[in-house]
Amino acid sequence: PTVSTTTVNTSYGASDIRLFEPNDGIILGTVVTVHPWSFLGGGEHNTIGLARNISTKGWRVITFTLKSTPLYLGGAIGGILFRHYREVNHITEIVEWAFEHYHKNDASDQHMVLLGSSAGAPFAGSAMAKIQQQQQAKIAAFIAVGYTFGKLASLGFGRHFSSVVGNSASTFCGSSSLATEVEGEAPPQYFLMGENDEFTSVDQLDSMVARMKSVNPSRKVDIEIVPRVGHFQLESPSYDSFVSDKVVQWLGDAIL
């Protein structure tokens, strides 16, 4: 792929982003990746391998370093328990920038995809809901690799669950005057998870997806479980090629 960098001005300062684009010039859409949370050791490096691989299959991919809520506002525990406005708003602004630059004036190319890994998935889900409400961009699909749905994880990220389950995120986004999400317009969603995920069990994921479909039976929600693989294995470089292939295959079936 062709790799370039650019700077996007956001409410939280300048953000340097990397653009991975196919060499042959045929671009199917844009995938914005959200890396695992920095407080738990995550960073843009976790998404570079995915970006390289996905971009060889016809997709433009964006990676960036997520602006996290500063630890001085409450220490490590406080950071985990915050509502993560900074993270969600930062993702929202990056997606809106990408839509403005690559999709707004091309009605035939509306394929904006959000892909979140680990704790980045809940943030990406809430950003998706906020983007839908603000209507400054359009999300064609949402992908979560190792979404942290488990009981312990819910202490830190449970406030984001409603954004993907199907309820409005208006309270979270500070936009209670807005109408709730139009369920019929919910984008297709894909959850890829290891069978031995340390944060979420297969039963917990199945239960959440059942709730999504009960809210909107017509919604397309797909699950894929990787046998004998844990959470951190799935987000490791050794699985970048595997995860990328699964993502590209699902996008081809879901929105192309």
PDB file of C-alpha atoms in Angstrom:
ATOM      1  CA  PRO A   1       0.000   0.000   0.000  1.00  0.00           C
ATOM      2  CA  THR A   2       0.868   3.669  -0.250  1.00  0.00           C
ATOM      3  CA  VAL A   3       1.365   5.165   3.212  1.00  0.00           C
ATOM      4  CA  SER A   4       1.164   8.881   3.919  1.00  0.00           C
ATOM      5  CA  THR A   5       0.617  11.104   6.940  1.00  0.00           C
ATOM      6  CA  THR A   6      -1.454  14.200   7.465  1.00  0.00           C
ATOM      7  CA  THR A   7      -2.517  16.378  10.369  1.00  0.00           C
ATOM      8  CA  VAL A   8      -6.129  16.835  11.407  1.00  0.00           C
ATOM      9  CA  ASN A   9      -7.044  19.684  13.736  1.00  0.00           C
ATOM     10  CA  THR A  10      -9.471  18.509  16.415  1.00  0.00           C
ATOM     11  CA  SER A  11     -10.968  19.922  19.584  1.00  0.00           C
ATOM     12  CA  TYR A  12      -8.156  18.174  21.455  1.00  0.00           C
ATOM     13  CA  GLY A  13      -5.304  19.546  19.387  1.00  0.00           C
ATOM     14  CA  ALA A  14      -3.580  18.418  16.226  1.00  0.00           C
ATOM     15  CA  SER A  15      -3.799  14.701  15.398  1.00  0.00           C
ATOM     16  CA  ASP A  16      -1.309  13.046  13.097  1.00  0.00           C
ATOM     17  CA  ILE A  17      -3.006  10.293  11.145  1.00  0.00           C
ATOM     18  CA  ARG A  18      -1.660   7.641   8.810  1.00  0.00           C
ATOM     19  CA  LEU A  19      -3.395   6.879   5.525  1.00  0.00           C
ATOM     20  CA  PHE A  20      -2.924   3.440   3.976  1.00  0.00           C
ATOM     21  CA  GLU A  21      -4.201   3.310   0.396  1.00  0.00           C
ATOM     22  CA  PRO A  22      -4.185   0.612  -2.288  1.00  0.00           C
ATOM     23  CA  ASN A  23      -1.471   0.972  -4.913  1.00  0.00           C
ATOM     24  CA  ASP A  24      -3.810   0.285  -7.832  1.00  0.00           C
ATOM     25  CA  GLY A  25      -6.019   3.297  -7.169  1.00  0.00           C
ATOM     26  CA  ILE A  26      -9.235   1.315  -6.765  1.00  0.00           C
ATOM     27  CA  ILE A  27     -10.659   2.219  -3.351  1.00  0.00           C
ATOM     28  CA  LEU A  28     -13.765   0.479  -2.014  1.00  0.00           C
ATOM     29  CA  GLY A  29     -14.217   2.769   0.986  1.00  0.00           C
ATOM     30  CA  THR A  30     -12.555   4.022   4.163  1.00  0.00           C
ATOM     31  CA  VAL A  31     -11.947   2.068   7.365  1.00  0.00           C
ATOM     32  CA  VAL A  32     -11.171   4.158  10.462  1.00  0.00           C
ATOM     33  CA  THR A  33      -9.456   2.025  13.086  1.00  0.00           C
ATOM     34  CA  VAL A  34      -9.601   2.633  16.844  1.00  0.00           C
ATOM     35  CA  HIS A  35      -6.783   1.012  18.761  1.00  0.00           C
ATOM     36  CA  PRO A  36      -7.012  -0.680  22.204  1.00  0.00           C
ATOM     37  CA  TRP A  37      -7.087   1.771  25.093  1.00  0.00           C
ATOM     38  CA  SER A  38      -3.754   3.391  25.977  1.00  0.00           C
ATOM     39  CA  PHE A  39      -4.374   2.978  29.726  1.00  0.00           C
ATOM     40  CA  LEU A  40      -4.285  -0.777  29.143  1.00  0.00           C
ATOM     41  CA  GLY A  41      -1.173  -0.680  26.974  1.00  0.00           C
ATOM     42  CA  GLY A  42      -2.817  -0.109  23.616  1.00  0.00           C
ATOM     43  CA  GLY A  43      -1.721   2.291  20.925  1.00  0.00           C
ATOM     44  CA  GLU A  44      -1.699   3.028  17.220  1.00  0.00           C
ATOM     45  CA  HIS A  45       0.899   0.276  16.798  1.00  0.00           C
ATOM     46  CA  ASN A  46      -1.879  -2.262  17.430  1.00  0.00           C
ATOM     47  CA  THR A  47      -3.669  -1.212  14.233  1.00  0.00           C
ATOM     48  CA  ILE A  48      -0.743  -0.700  11.825  1.00  0.00           C
ATOM     49  CA  GLY A  49      -0.595  -4.358  10.761  1.00  0.00           C
ATOM     50  CA  LEU A  50      -4.347  -4.484  10.202  1.00  0.00           C
ATOM     51  CA  ALA A  51      -4.178  -1.288   8.162  1.00  0.00           C
ATOM     52  CA  ARG A  52      -1.418  -2.604   5.918  1.00  0.00           C
ATOM     53  CA  ASN A  53      -3.249  -5.839   5.246  1.00  0.00           C
ATOM     54  CA  ILE A  54      -6.726  -4.386   4.740  1.00  0.00           C
ATOM     55  CA  SER A  55      -5.401  -1.682   2.404  1.00  0.00           C
ATOM     56  CA  THR A  56      -3.965  -4.336   0.069  1.00  0.00           C
ATOM     57  CA  LYS A  57      -7.555  -5.544  -0.468  1.00  0.00           C
ATOM     58  CA  GLY A  58      -8.883  -2.274  -1.883  1.00  0.00           C
ATOM     59  CA  TRP A  59      -9.714  -0.262   1.237  1.00  0.00           C
ATOM     60  CA  ARG A  60      -8.326   3.046   2.440  1.00  0.00           C
ATOM     61  CA  VAL A  61      -7.441   2.660   6.135  1.00  0.00           C
ATOM     62  CA  ILE A  62      -6.820   5.366   8.718  1.00  0.00           C
ATOM     63  CA  THR A  63      -4.865   4.879  11.940  1.00  0.00           C
ATOM     64  CA  PHE A  64      -4.260   7.473  14.647  1.00  0.00           C
ATOM     65  CA  THR A  65      -3.375   7.813  18.321  1.00  0.00           C
ATOM     66  CA  LEU A  66      -6.527   8.186  20.384  1.00  0.00           C
ATOM     67  CA  LYS A  67      -6.684  11.196  22.710  1.00  0.00           C
ATOM     68  CA  SER A  68      -7.515   9.709  26.111  1.00  0.00           C
ATOM     69  CA  THR A  69      -8.888  11.323  29.247  1.00  0.00           C
ATOM     70  CA  PRO A  70      -5.821  12.471  31.252  1.00  0.00           C
ATOM     71  CA  LEU A  71      -4.944  10.352  34.265  1.00  0.00           C
ATOM     72  CA  TYR A  72      -4.552  13.455  36.432  1.00  0.00           C
ATOM     73  CA  LEU A  73      -8.329  13.816  36.340  1.00  0.00           C
ATOM     74  CA  GLY A  74      -8.728  10.814  38.590  1.00  0.00           C
ATOM     75  CA  GLY A  75      -5.798   8.437  38.402  1.00  0.00           C
ATOM     76  CA  ALA A  76      -5.863   5.096  36.623  1.00  0.00           C
ATOM     77  CA  ILE A  77      -9.100   3.948  38.259  1.00  0.00           C
ATOM     78  CA  GLY A  78     -10.702   7.317  37.625  1.00  0.00           C
ATOM     79  CA  GLY A  79      -9.682   7.138  33.984  1.00  0.00           C
ATOM     80  CA  ILE A  80     -11.316   3.748  33.587  1.00  0.00           C
ATOM     81  CA  LEU A  81     -14.535   4.919  35.217  1.00  0.00           C
ATOM     82  CA  PHE A  82     -14.816   8.210  33.293  1.00  0.00           C
ATOM     83  CA  ARG A  83     -17.469   8.541  30.616  1.00  0.00           C
ATOM     84  CA  HIS A  84     -14.732   8.816  27.972  1.00  0.00           C
ATOM     85  CA  TYR A  85     -16.095  11.953  26.299  1.00  0.00           C
ATOM     86  CA  ARG A  86     -12.624  12.808  25.006  1.00  0.00           C
ATOM     87  CA  GLU A  87     -12.136   9.416  23.364  1.00  0.00           C
ATOM     88  CA  VAL A  88     -15.583   9.346  21.750  1.00  0.00           C
ATOM     89  CA  ASN A  89     -15.436  12.945  20.539  1.00  0.00           C
ATOM     90  CA  HIS A  90     -11.945  12.467  19.113  1.00  0.00           C
ATOM     91  CA  ILE A  91     -13.049   9.432  17.088  1.00  0.00           C
ATOM     92  CA  THR A  92     -16.120  11.319  15.903  1.00  0.00           C
ATOM     93  CA  GLU A  93     -14.039  14.227  14.620  1.00  0.00           C
ATOM     94  CA  ILE A  94     -11.593  11.952  12.779  1.00  0.00           C
ATOM     95  CA  VAL A  95     -14.465  10.112  11.068  1.00  0.00           C
ATOM     96  CA  GLU A  96     -16.178  13.359  10.106  1.00  0.00           C
ATOM     97  CA  TRP A  97     -12.898  14.661   8.662  1.00  0.00           C
ATOM     98  CA  ALA A  98     -12.486  11.484   6.603  1.00  0.00           C
ATOM     99  CA  PHE A  99     -16.084  11.642   5.364  1.00  0.00           C
ATOM    100  CA  GLU A 100     -15.679  15.288   4.373  1.00  0.00           C
ATOM    101  CA  HIS A 101     -12.477  14.588   2.467  1.00  0.00           C
ATOM    102  CA  TYR A 102     -13.280  11.291   0.786  1.00  0.00           C
ATOM    103  CA  HIS A 103     -17.013  10.606   0.692  1.00  0.00           C
ATOM    104  CA  LYS A 104     -19.191  13.702   1.021  1.00  0.00           C
ATOM    105  CA  ASN A 105     -19.171  14.622  -2.679  1.00  0.00           C
ATOM    106  CA  ASP A 106     -19.319  11.094  -4.029  1.00  0.00           C
ATOM    107  CA  ALA A 107     -22.803   9.627  -3.625  1.00  0.00           C
ATOM    108  CA  SER A 108     -21.594   6.315  -5.041  1.00  0.00           C
ATOM    109  CA  ASP A 109     -18.944   5.925  -2.331  1.00  0.00           C
ATOM    110  CA  GLN A 110     -20.536   6.060   1.092  1.00  0.00           C
ATOM    111  CA  HIS A 111     -18.579   3.166   2.552  1.00  0.00           C
ATOM    112  CA  MET A 112     -17.303   4.624   5.833  1.00  0.00           C
ATOM    113  CA  VAL A 113     -16.449   1.837   8.274  1.00  0.00           C
ATOM    114  CA  LEU A 114     -15.552   2.028  11.973  1.00  0.00           C
ATOM    115  CA  LEU A 115     -13.320  -0.755  13.329  1.00  0.00           C
ATOM    116  CA  GLY A 116     -12.565  -0.858  17.050  1.00  0.00           C
ATOM    117  CA  SER A 117     -10.238  -3.288  18.794  1.00  0.00           C
ATOM    118  CA  SER A 118     -10.580  -4.365  22.437  1.00  0.00           C
ATOM    119  CA  ALA A 119     -11.566  -1.358  24.600  1.00  0.00           C
ATOM    120  CA  GLY A 120     -11.397   0.762  21.470  1.00  0.00           C
ATOM    121  CA  ALA A 121     -14.536  -1.020  20.266  1.00  0.00           C
ATOM    122  CA  PRO A 122     -16.878   0.461  22.926  1.00  0.00           C
ATOM    123  CA  PHE A 123     -15.507   3.940  22.193  1.00  0.00           C
ATOM    124  CA  ALA A 124     -15.999   3.394  18.465  1.00  0.00           C
ATOM    125  CA  GLY A 125     -19.558   2.186  19.073  1.00  0.00           C
ATOM    126  CA  SER A 126     -20.474   5.330  20.984  1.00  0.00           C
ATOM    127  CA  ALA A 127     -18.818   7.454  18.298  1.00  0.00           C
ATOM    128  CA  MET A 128     -20.939   5.648  15.702  1.00  0.00           C
ATOM    129  CA  ALA A 129     -24.121   6.541  17.609  1.00  0.00           C
ATOM    130  CA  LYS A 130     -23.039  10.153  17.974  1.00  0.00           C
ATOM    131  CA  ILE A 131     -22.183  10.431  14.279  1.00  0.00           C
ATOM    132  CA  GLN A 132     -25.595   9.036  13.355  1.00  0.00           C
ATOM    133  CA  GLN A 133     -27.281  11.638  15.529  1.00  0.00           C
ATOM    134  CA  GLN A 134     -25.251  14.587  14.306  1.00  0.00           C
ATOM    135  CA  GLN A 135     -25.683  13.433  10.690  1.00  0.00           C
ATOM    136  CA  GLN A 136     -22.365  14.974   9.629  1.00  0.00           C
ATOM    137  CA  ALA A 137     -21.227  11.622   8.255  1.00  0.00           C
ATOM    138  CA  LYS A 138     -22.675   8.210   7.540  1.00  0.00           C
ATOM    139  CA  ILE A 139     -21.357   4.940   8.918  1.00  0.00           C
ATOM    140  CA  ALA A 140     -21.838   1.993   6.566  1.00  0.00           C
ATOM    141  CA  ALA A 141     -20.641  -0.718   8.963  1.00  0.00           C
ATOM    142  CA  PHE A 142     -19.282  -1.266  12.466  1.00  0.00           C
ATOM    143  CA  ILE A 143     -16.668  -3.907  13.276  1.00  0.00           C
ATOM    144  CA  ALA A 144     -15.544  -4.926  16.756  1.00  0.00           C
ATOM    145  CA  VAL A 145     -12.542  -7.153  17.380  1.00  0.00           C
ATOM    146  CA  GLY A 146     -12.711  -8.397  20.961  1.00  0.00           C
ATOM    147  CA  TYR A 147     -15.495  -6.082  22.181  1.00  0.00           C
ATOM    148  CA  THR A 148     -15.291  -5.904  26.002  1.00  0.00           C
ATOM    149  CA  PHE A 149     -18.839  -6.994  26.905  1.00  0.00           C
ATOM    150  CA  GLY A 150     -17.940  -9.022  30.035  1.00  0.00           C
ATOM    151  CA  LYS A 151     -19.207  -8.332  33.551  1.00  0.00           C
ATOM    152  CA  LEU A 152     -15.906  -7.013  34.891  1.00  0.00           C
ATOM    153  CA  ALA A 153     -15.303  -4.979  31.732  1.00  0.00           C
ATOM    154  CA  SER A 154     -18.782  -3.479  32.087  1.00  0.00           C
ATOM    155  CA  LEU A 155     -17.579  -1.538  35.140  1.00  0.00           C
ATOM    156  CA  GLY A 156     -15.423   0.550  32.849  1.00  0.00           C
ATOM    157  CA  PHE A 157     -17.224   0.326  29.524  1.00  0.00           C
ATOM    158  CA  GLY A 158     -20.834  -0.644  30.249  1.00  0.00           C
ATOM    159  CA  ARG A 159     -21.996   2.924  29.619  1.00  0.00           C
ATOM    160  CA  HIS A 160     -21.149   2.373  25.944  1.00  0.00           C
ATOM    161  CA  PHE A 161     -23.072  -0.861  25.436  1.00  0.00           C
ATOM    162  CA  SER A 162     -26.384   0.775  24.526  1.00  0.00           C
ATOM    163  CA  SER A 163     -24.746   2.448  21.532  1.00  0.00           C
ATOM    164  CA  VAL A 164     -24.335  -0.883  19.768  1.00  0.00           C
ATOM    165  CA  VAL A 165     -27.204  -2.784  21.377  1.00  0.00           C
ATOM    166  CA  GLY A 166     -29.570  -0.341  19.707  1.00  0.00           C
ATOM    167  CA  ASN A 167     -30.700   2.233  22.249  1.00  0.00           C
ATOM    168  CA  SER A 168     -29.954   5.911  21.874  1.00  0.00           C
ATOM    169  CA  ALA A 169     -26.610   7.308  22.955  1.00  0.00           C
ATOM    170  CA  SER A 170     -28.102  10.797  23.252  1.00  0.00           C
ATOM    171  CA  THR A 171     -27.558  11.009  27.020  1.00  0.00           C
ATOM    172  CA  PHE A 172     -23.958   9.902  26.662  1.00  0.00           C
ATOM    173  CA  CYS A 173     -23.301  12.425  23.920  1.00  0.00           C
ATOM    174  CA  GLY A 174     -24.859  15.240  25.901  1.00  0.00           C
ATOM    175  CA  SER A 175     -27.565  15.636  23.256  1.00  0.00           C
ATOM    176  CA  SER A 176     -30.755  14.686  25.024  1.00  0.00           C
ATOM    177  CA  SER A 177     -32.772  17.010  22.815  1.00  0.00           C
ATOM    178  CA  LEU A 178     -31.983  14.889  19.777  1.00  0.00           C
ATOM    179  CA  ALA A 179     -34.238  12.088  18.678  1.00  0.00           C
ATOM    180  CA  THR A 180     -33.159   8.567  19.489  1.00  0.00           C
ATOM    181  CA  GLU A 181     -31.368   6.467  16.919  1.00  0.00           C
ATOM    182  CA  VAL A 182     -33.533   5.382  14.015  1.00  0.00           C
ATOM    183  CA  GLU A 183     -33.360   1.619  14.436  1.00  0.00           C
ATOM    184  CA  GLY A 184     -34.166   0.892  10.816  1.00  0.00           C
ATOM    185  CA  GLU A 185     -30.986   2.706   9.793  1.00  0.00           C
ATOM    186  CA  ALA A 186     -28.634   0.824  12.113  1.00  0.00           C
ATOM    187  CA  PRO A 187     -25.552  -0.184  10.106  1.00  0.00           C
ATOM    188  CA  PRO A 188     -24.553  -3.842   9.899  1.00  0.00           C
ATOM    189  CA  GLN A 189     -22.276  -4.974  12.698  1.00  0.00           C
ATOM    190  CA  TYR A 190     -19.611  -7.670  12.927  1.00  0.00           C
ATOM    191  CA  PHE A 191     -18.193  -9.052  16.162  1.00  0.00           C
ATOM    192  CA  LEU A 192     -14.994 -11.086  15.893  1.00  0.00           C
ATOM    193  CA  MET A 193     -13.822 -12.659  19.151  1.00  0.00           C
ATOM    194  CA  GLY A 194     -11.568 -15.411  20.427  1.00  0.00           C
ATOM    195  CA  GLU A 195     -13.220 -18.412  22.052  1.00  0.00           C
ATOM    196  CA  ASN A 196     -11.017 -17.954  25.121  1.00  0.00           C
ATOM    197  CA  ASP A 197     -11.392 -14.175  25.387  1.00  0.00           C
ATOM    198  CA  GLU A 198     -10.379 -13.087  28.896  1.00  0.00           C
ATOM    199  CA  PHE A 199     -12.944 -10.263  29.106  1.00  0.00           C
ATOM    200  CA  THR A 200     -16.063 -11.610  27.402  1.00  0.00           C
ATOM    201  CA  SER A 201     -17.417 -15.147  27.201  1.00  0.00           C
ATOM    202  CA  VAL A 202     -19.088 -16.532  24.099  1.00  0.00           C
ATOM    203  CA  ASP A 203     -22.359 -16.755  26.063  1.00  0.00           C
ATOM    204  CA  GLN A 204     -22.108 -13.076  27.033  1.00  0.00           C
ATOM    205  CA  LEU A 205     -21.535 -12.056  23.430  1.00  0.00           C
ATOM    206  CA  ASP A 206     -24.434 -14.231  22.257  1.00  0.00           C
ATOM    207  CA  SER A 207     -26.667 -12.617  24.889  1.00  0.00           C
ATOM    208  CA  MET A 208     -25.770  -9.099  23.768  1.00  0.00           C
ATOM    209  CA  VAL A 209     -26.385  -9.915  20.116  1.00  0.00           C
ATOM    210  CA  ALA A 210     -29.753 -11.442  21.035  1.00  0.00           C
ATOM    211  CA  ARG A 211     -30.649  -8.139  22.709  1.00  0.00           C
ATOM    212  CA  MET A 212     -29.598  -6.229  19.585  1.00  0.00           C
ATOM    213  CA  LYS A 213     -31.857  -8.350  17.415  1.00  0.00           C
ATOM    214  CA  SER A 214     -34.753  -8.039  19.850  1.00  0.00           C
ATOM    215  CA  VAL A 215     -34.501  -4.245  19.561  1.00  0.00           C
ATOM    216  CA  ASN A 216     -34.368  -4.403  15.769  1.00  0.00           C
ATOM    217  CA  PRO A 217     -35.011  -7.842  14.205  1.00  0.00           C
ATOM    218  CA  SER A 218     -34.054  -6.590  10.739  1.00  0.00           C
ATOM    219  CA  ARG A 219     -30.604  -5.485  11.808  1.00  0.00           C
ATOM    220  CA  LYS A 220     -27.665  -7.412  10.361  1.00  0.00           C
ATOM    221  CA  VAL A 221     -25.429  -8.553  13.220  1.00  0.00           C
ATOM    222  CA  ASP A 222     -22.828 -11.250  12.657  1.00  0.00           C
ATOM    223  CA  ILE A 223     -20.621 -13.083  15.130  1.00  0.00           C
ATOM    224  CA  GLU A 224     -17.490 -15.046  14.393  1.00  0.00           C
ATOM    225  CA  ILE A 225     -15.684 -16.963  17.134  1.00  0.00           C
ATOM    226  CA  VAL A 226     -12.057 -17.966  16.657  1.00  0.00           C
ATOM    227  CA  PRO A 227     -11.480 -21.368  18.321  1.00  0.00           C
ATOM    228  CA  ARG A 228      -8.906 -21.686  21.118  1.00  0.00           C
ATOM    229  CA  VAL A 229      -7.768 -18.045  20.878  1.00  0.00           C
ATOM    230  CA  GLY A 230      -7.632 -15.467  23.666  1.00  0.00           C
ATOM    231  CA  HIS A 231      -8.278 -11.728  23.689  1.00  0.00           C
ATOM    232  CA  PHE A 232      -4.667 -10.612  23.527  1.00  0.00           C
ATOM    233  CA  GLN A 233      -3.740 -13.255  20.973  1.00  0.00           C
ATOM    234  CA  LEU A 234      -6.369 -11.964  18.569  1.00  0.00           C
ATOM    235  CA  GLU A 235      -5.038  -8.407  18.758  1.00  0.00           C
ATOM    236  CA  SER A 236      -1.387  -9.475  18.438  1.00  0.00           C
ATOM    237  CA  PRO A 237       0.630  -9.011  15.202  1.00  0.00           C
ATOM    238  CA  SER A 238       0.589 -12.770  14.571  1.00  0.00           C
ATOM    239  CA  TYR A 239      -3.173 -12.555  13.926  1.00  0.00           C
ATOM    240  CA  ASP A 240      -3.161  -9.354  11.832  1.00  0.00           C
ATOM    241  CA  SER A 241      -3.385 -11.235   8.537  1.00  0.00           C
ATOM    242  CA  PHE A 242      -6.144 -13.540   9.836  1.00  0.00           C
ATOM    243  CA  VAL A 243      -8.240 -10.691  11.275  1.00  0.00           C
ATOM    244  CA  SER A 244      -7.751  -8.574   8.141  1.00  0.00           C
ATOM    245  CA  ASP A 245      -8.929 -11.378   5.881  1.00  0.00           C
ATOM    246  CA  LYS A 246     -12.026 -11.914   8.043  1.00  0.00           C
ATOM    247  CA  VAL A 247     -12.830  -8.188   8.043  1.00  0.00           C
ATOM    248  CA  VAL A 248     -12.452  -7.810   4.278  1.00  0.00           C
ATOM    249  CA  GLN A 249     -14.513 -10.937   3.618  1.00  0.00           C
ATOM    250  CA  TRP A 250     -17.330  -9.739   5.876  1.00  0.00           C
ATOM    251  CA  LEU A 251     -17.342  -6.235   4.355  1.00  0.00           C
ATOM    252  CA  GLY A 252     -17.630  -7.771   0.911  1.00  0.00           C
ATOM    253  CA  ASP A 253     -20.693  -9.712   1.998  1.00  0.00           C
ATOM    254  CA  ALA A 254     -22.289  -7.006   4.130  1.00  0.00           C
ATOM    255  CA  ILE A 255     -22.028  -3.724   2.234  1.00  0.00           C
ATOM    256  CA  LEU A 256     -20.469  -4.151  -1.198  1.00  0.00           C
TER     257      LEU A 256
END
